[in-house]
PDB file of C-alpha atoms in Angstrom:
ATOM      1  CA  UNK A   2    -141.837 -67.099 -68.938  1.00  0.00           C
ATOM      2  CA  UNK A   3    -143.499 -63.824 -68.011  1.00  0.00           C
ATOM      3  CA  UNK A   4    -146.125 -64.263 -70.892  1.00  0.00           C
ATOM      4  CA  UNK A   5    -147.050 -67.670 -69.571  1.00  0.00           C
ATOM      5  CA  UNK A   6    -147.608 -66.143 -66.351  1.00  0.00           C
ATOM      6  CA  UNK A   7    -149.650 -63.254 -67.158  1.00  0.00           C
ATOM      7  CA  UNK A   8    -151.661 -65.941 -69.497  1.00  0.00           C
ATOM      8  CA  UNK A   9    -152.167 -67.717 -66.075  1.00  0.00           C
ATOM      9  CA  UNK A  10    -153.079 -64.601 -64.104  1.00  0.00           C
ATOM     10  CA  UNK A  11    -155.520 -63.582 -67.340  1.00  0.00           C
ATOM     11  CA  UNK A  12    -157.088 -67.090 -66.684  1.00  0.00           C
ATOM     12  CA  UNK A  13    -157.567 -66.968 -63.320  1.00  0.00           C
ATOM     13  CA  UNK A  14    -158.963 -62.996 -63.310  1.00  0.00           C
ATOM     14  CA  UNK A  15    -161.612 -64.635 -65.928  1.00  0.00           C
ATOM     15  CA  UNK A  16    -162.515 -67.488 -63.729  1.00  0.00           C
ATOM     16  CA  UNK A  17    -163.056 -64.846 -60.297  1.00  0.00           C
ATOM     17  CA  UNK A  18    -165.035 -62.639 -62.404  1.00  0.00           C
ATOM     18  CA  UNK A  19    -167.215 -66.003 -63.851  1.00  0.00           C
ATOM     19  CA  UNK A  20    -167.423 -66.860 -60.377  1.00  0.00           C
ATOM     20  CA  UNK A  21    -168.544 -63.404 -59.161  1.00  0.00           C
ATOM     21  CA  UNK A  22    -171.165 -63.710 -62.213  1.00  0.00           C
ATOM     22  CA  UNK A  23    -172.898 -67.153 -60.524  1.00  0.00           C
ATOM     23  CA  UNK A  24    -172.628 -66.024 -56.804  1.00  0.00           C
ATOM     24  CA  UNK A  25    -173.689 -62.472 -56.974  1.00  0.00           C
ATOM     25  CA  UNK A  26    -176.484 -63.104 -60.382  1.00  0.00           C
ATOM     26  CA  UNK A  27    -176.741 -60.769 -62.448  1.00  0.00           C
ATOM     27  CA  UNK A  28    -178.123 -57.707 -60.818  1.00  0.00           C
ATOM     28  CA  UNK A  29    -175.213 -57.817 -58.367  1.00  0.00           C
ATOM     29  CA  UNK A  30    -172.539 -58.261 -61.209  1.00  0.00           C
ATOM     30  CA  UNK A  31    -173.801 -54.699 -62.665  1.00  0.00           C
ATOM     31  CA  UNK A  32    -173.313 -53.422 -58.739  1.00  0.00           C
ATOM     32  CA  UNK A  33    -169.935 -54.425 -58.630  1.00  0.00           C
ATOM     33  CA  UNK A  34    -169.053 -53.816 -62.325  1.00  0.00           C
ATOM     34  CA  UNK A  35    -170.164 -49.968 -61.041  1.00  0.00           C
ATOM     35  CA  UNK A  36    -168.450 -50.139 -58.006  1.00  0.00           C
ATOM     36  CA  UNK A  37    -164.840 -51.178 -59.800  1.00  0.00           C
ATOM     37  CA  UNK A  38    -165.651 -48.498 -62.958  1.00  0.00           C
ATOM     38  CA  UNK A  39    -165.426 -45.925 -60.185  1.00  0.00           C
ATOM     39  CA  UNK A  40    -161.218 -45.845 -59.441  1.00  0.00           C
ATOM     40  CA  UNK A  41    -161.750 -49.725 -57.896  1.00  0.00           C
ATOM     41  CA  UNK A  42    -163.286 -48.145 -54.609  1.00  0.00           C
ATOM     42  CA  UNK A  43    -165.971 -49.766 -53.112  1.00  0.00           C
ATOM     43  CA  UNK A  44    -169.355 -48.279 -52.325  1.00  0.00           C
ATOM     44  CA  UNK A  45    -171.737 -49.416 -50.568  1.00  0.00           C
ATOM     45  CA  UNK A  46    -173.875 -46.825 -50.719  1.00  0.00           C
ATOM     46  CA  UNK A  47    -174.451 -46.763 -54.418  1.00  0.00           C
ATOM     47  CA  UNK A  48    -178.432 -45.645 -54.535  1.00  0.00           C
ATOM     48  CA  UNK A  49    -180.039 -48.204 -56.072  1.00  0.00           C
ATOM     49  CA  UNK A  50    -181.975 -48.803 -59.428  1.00  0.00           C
ATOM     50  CA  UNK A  51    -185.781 -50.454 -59.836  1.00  0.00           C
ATOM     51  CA  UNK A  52    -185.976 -52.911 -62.028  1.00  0.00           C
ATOM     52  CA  UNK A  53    -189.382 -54.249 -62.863  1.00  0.00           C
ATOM     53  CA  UNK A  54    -189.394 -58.179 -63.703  1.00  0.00           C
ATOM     54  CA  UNK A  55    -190.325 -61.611 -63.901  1.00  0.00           C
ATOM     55  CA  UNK A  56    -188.937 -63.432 -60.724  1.00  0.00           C
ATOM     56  CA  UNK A  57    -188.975 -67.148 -60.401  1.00  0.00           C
ATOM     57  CA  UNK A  58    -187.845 -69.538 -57.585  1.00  0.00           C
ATOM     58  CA  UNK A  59    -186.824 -73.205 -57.628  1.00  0.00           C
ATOM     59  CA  UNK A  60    -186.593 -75.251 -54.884  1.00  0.00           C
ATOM     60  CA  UNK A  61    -185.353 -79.052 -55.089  1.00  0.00           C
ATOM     61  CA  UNK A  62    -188.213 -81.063 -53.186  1.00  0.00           C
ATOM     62  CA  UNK A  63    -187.534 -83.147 -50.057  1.00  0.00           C
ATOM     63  CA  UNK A  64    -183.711 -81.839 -50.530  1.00  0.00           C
ATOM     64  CA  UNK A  65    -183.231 -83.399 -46.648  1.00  0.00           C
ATOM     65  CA  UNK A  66    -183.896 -87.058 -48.265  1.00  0.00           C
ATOM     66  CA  UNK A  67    -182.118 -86.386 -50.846  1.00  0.00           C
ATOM     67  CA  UNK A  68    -179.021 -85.611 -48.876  1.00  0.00           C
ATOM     68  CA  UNK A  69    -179.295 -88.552 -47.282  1.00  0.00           C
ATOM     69  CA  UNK A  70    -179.906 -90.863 -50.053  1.00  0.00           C
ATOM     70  CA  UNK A  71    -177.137 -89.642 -52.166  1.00  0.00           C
ATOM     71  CA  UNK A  72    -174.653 -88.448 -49.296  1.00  0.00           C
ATOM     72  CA  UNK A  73    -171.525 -87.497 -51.095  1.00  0.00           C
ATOM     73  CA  UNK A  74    -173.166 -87.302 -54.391  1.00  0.00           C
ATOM     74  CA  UNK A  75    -175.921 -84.807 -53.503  1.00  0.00           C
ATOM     75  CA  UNK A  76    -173.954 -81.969 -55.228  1.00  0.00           C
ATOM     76  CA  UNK A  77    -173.795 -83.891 -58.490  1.00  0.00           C
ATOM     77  CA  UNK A  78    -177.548 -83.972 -58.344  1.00  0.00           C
ATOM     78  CA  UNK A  79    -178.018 -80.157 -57.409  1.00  0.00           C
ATOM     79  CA  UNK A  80    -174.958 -79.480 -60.301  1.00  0.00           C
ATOM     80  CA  UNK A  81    -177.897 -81.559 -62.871  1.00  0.00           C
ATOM     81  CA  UNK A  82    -181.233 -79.649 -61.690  1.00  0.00           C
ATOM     82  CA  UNK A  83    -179.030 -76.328 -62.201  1.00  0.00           C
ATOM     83  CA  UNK A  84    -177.858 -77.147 -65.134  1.00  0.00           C
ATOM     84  CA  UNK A  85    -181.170 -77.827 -66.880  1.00  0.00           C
ATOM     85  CA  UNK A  86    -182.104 -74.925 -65.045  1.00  0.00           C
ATOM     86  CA  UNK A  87    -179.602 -72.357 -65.862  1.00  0.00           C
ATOM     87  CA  UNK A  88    -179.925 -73.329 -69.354  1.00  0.00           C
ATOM     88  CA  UNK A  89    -183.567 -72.950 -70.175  1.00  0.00           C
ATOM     89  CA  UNK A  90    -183.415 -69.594 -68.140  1.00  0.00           C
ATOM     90  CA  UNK A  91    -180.522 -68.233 -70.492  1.00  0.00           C
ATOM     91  CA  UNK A  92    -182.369 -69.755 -73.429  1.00  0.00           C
ATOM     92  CA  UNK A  93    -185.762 -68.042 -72.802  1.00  0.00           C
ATOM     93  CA  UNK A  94    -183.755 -64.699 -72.253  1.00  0.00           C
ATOM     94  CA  UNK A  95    -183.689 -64.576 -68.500  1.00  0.00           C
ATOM     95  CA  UNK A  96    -180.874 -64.862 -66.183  1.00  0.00           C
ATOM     96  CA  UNK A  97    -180.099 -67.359 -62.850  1.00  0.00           C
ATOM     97  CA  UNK A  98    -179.608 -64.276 -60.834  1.00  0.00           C
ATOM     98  CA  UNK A  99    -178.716 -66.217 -57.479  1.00  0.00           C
ATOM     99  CA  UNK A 100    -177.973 -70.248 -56.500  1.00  0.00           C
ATOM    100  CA  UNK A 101    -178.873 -70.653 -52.766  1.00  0.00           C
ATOM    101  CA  UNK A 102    -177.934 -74.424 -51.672  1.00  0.00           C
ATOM    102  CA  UNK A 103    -180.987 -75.901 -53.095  1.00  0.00           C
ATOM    103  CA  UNK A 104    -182.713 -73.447 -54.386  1.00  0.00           C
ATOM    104  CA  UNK A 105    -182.358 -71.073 -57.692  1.00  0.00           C
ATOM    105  CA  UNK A 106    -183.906 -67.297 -57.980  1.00  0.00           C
ATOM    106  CA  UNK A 107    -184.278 -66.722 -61.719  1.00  0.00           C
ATOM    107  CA  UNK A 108    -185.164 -63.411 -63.528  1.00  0.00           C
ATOM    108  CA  UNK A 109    -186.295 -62.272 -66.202  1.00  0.00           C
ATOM    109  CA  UNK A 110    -185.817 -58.303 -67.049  1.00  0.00           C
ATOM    110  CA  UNK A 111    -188.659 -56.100 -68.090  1.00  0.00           C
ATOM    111  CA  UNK A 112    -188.006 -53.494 -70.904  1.00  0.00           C
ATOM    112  CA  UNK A 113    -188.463 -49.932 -69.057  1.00  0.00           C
ATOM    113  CA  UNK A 114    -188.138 -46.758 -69.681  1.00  0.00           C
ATOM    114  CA  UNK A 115    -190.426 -43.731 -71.907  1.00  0.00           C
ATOM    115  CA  UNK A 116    -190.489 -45.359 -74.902  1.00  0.00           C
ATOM    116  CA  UNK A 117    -191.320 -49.015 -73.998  1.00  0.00           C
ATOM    117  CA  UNK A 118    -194.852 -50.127 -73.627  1.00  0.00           C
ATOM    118  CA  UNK A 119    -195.012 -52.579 -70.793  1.00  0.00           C
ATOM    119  CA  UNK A 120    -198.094 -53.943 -72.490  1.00  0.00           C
ATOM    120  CA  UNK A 121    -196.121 -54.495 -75.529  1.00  0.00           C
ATOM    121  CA  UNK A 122    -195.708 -57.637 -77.863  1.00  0.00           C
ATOM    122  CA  UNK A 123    -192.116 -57.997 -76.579  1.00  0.00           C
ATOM    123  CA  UNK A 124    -193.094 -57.903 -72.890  1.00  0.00           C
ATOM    124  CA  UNK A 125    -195.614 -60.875 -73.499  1.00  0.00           C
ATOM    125  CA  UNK A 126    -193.861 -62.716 -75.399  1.00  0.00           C
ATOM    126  CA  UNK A 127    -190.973 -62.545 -72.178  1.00  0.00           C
ATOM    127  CA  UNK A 128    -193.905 -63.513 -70.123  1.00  0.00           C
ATOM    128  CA  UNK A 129    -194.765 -66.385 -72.189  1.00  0.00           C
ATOM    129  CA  UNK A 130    -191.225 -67.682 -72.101  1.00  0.00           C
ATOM    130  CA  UNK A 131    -190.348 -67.511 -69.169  1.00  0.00           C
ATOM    131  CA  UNK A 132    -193.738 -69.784 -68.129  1.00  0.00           C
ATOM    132  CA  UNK A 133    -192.666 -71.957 -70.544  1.00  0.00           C
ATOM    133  CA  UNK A 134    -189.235 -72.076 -69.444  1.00  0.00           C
ATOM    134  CA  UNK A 135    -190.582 -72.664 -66.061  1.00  0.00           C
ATOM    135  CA  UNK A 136    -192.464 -75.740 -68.091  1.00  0.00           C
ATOM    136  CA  UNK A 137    -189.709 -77.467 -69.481  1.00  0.00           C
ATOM    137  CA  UNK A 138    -187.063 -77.482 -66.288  1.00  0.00           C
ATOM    138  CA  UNK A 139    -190.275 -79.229 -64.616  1.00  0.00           C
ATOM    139  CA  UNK A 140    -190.503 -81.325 -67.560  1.00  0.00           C
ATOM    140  CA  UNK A 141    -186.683 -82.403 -67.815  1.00  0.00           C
ATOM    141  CA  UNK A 142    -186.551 -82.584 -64.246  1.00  0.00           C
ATOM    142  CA  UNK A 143    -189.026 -84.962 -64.211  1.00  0.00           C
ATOM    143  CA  UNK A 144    -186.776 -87.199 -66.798  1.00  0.00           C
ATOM    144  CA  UNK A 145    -183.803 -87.372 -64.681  1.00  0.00           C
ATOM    145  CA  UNK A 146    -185.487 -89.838 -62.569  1.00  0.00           C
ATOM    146  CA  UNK A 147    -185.590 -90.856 -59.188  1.00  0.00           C
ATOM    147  CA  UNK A 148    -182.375 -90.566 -57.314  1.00  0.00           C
ATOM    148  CA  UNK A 149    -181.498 -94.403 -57.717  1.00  0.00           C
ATOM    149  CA  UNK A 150    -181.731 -93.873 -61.618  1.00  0.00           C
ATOM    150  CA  UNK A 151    -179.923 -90.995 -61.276  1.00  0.00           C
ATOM    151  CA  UNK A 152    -176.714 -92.725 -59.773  1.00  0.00           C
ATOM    152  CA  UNK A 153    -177.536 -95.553 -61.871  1.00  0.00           C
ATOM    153  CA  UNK A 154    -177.741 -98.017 -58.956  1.00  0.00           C
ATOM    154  CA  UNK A 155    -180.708-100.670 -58.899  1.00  0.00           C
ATOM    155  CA  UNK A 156    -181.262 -99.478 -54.874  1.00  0.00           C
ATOM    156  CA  UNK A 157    -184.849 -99.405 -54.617  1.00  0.00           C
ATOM    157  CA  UNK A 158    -184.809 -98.064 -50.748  1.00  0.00           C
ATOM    158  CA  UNK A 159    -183.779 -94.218 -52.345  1.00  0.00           C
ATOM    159  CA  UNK A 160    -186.515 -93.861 -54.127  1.00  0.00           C
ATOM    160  CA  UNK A 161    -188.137 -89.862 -53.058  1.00  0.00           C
ATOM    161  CA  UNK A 162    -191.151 -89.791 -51.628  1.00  0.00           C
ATOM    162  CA  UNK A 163    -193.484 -88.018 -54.005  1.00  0.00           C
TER     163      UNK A 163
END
């Protein structure tokens, strides 16, 4: 039927744009959203905006020996660190802005503008979570385990180096 179908086509528009959301972060979702508000054209050239804020950057340790210790798994084990990840960045008010293989760029904004004082209570208190956050993806990490725990095998020889 032709409202099944355009339920279908809904669906899949809100999956691409989901999609969009985890490949381009954040920052590049408000590029496109911009670029599509003005008649669907693209722009490249689109001056850009500064944004003053709190960048951090996680990297999955000895990801080569992980690789090879969980082969076909490995993305079940990168899908778990950026899922504890993503979710104490959106909890402490920040955003995964990009997922590179092994590696996550996280942000969190600054308030800007004439009548925000960068030295402010809010603006600390975004500093101070987003250490924290920083603290307890470490922290959870950590509790996952070595890869053999993680694929709940008793293989001692997978064990990471550090």
């Amino acid at each position: 039927s032709e409202s099944n179908e355009t339920d279908m086509l809904e669906q899949a528009i809100t999956k691409m744009a989901a999609l969009l959301r985890v490949g381009f972060g954040s920052a590049g979702a408000e590029i496109i959203a911009k670029n599509l508000s003005d008649m669907g054209e693209l722009n490249p050239m689109i001056p850009g905006v500064r944004v003053n804020a709190i960048f951090g950057f996680c990297d999955i340790r000895d990801f080569t020996f992980a690789t090879e210790g969980l082969q076909q798994d490995v993305m079940l084990f990168v899908n778990k660190i950026a899922e504890i990840t993503h979710r104490h960045v959106v909890d402490s008010g920040g955003h995964p802005n990009k997922n590179i293989g092994d590696a996550f760029l996280l942000v969190w904004k600054l308030k800007s503008g004439k009548n925000t004082n960068s030295s402010g209570d809010l603006q600390r208190t975004l500093f101070d979570s987003s250490l924290k956050c920083m603290q307890k993806v470490i922290e959870d990490v950590r509790n996952v385990g070595n890869l053999g725990s993680f694929l709940k095998e008793k293989k001692s020889d997978i064990s990471p180096p550090w």
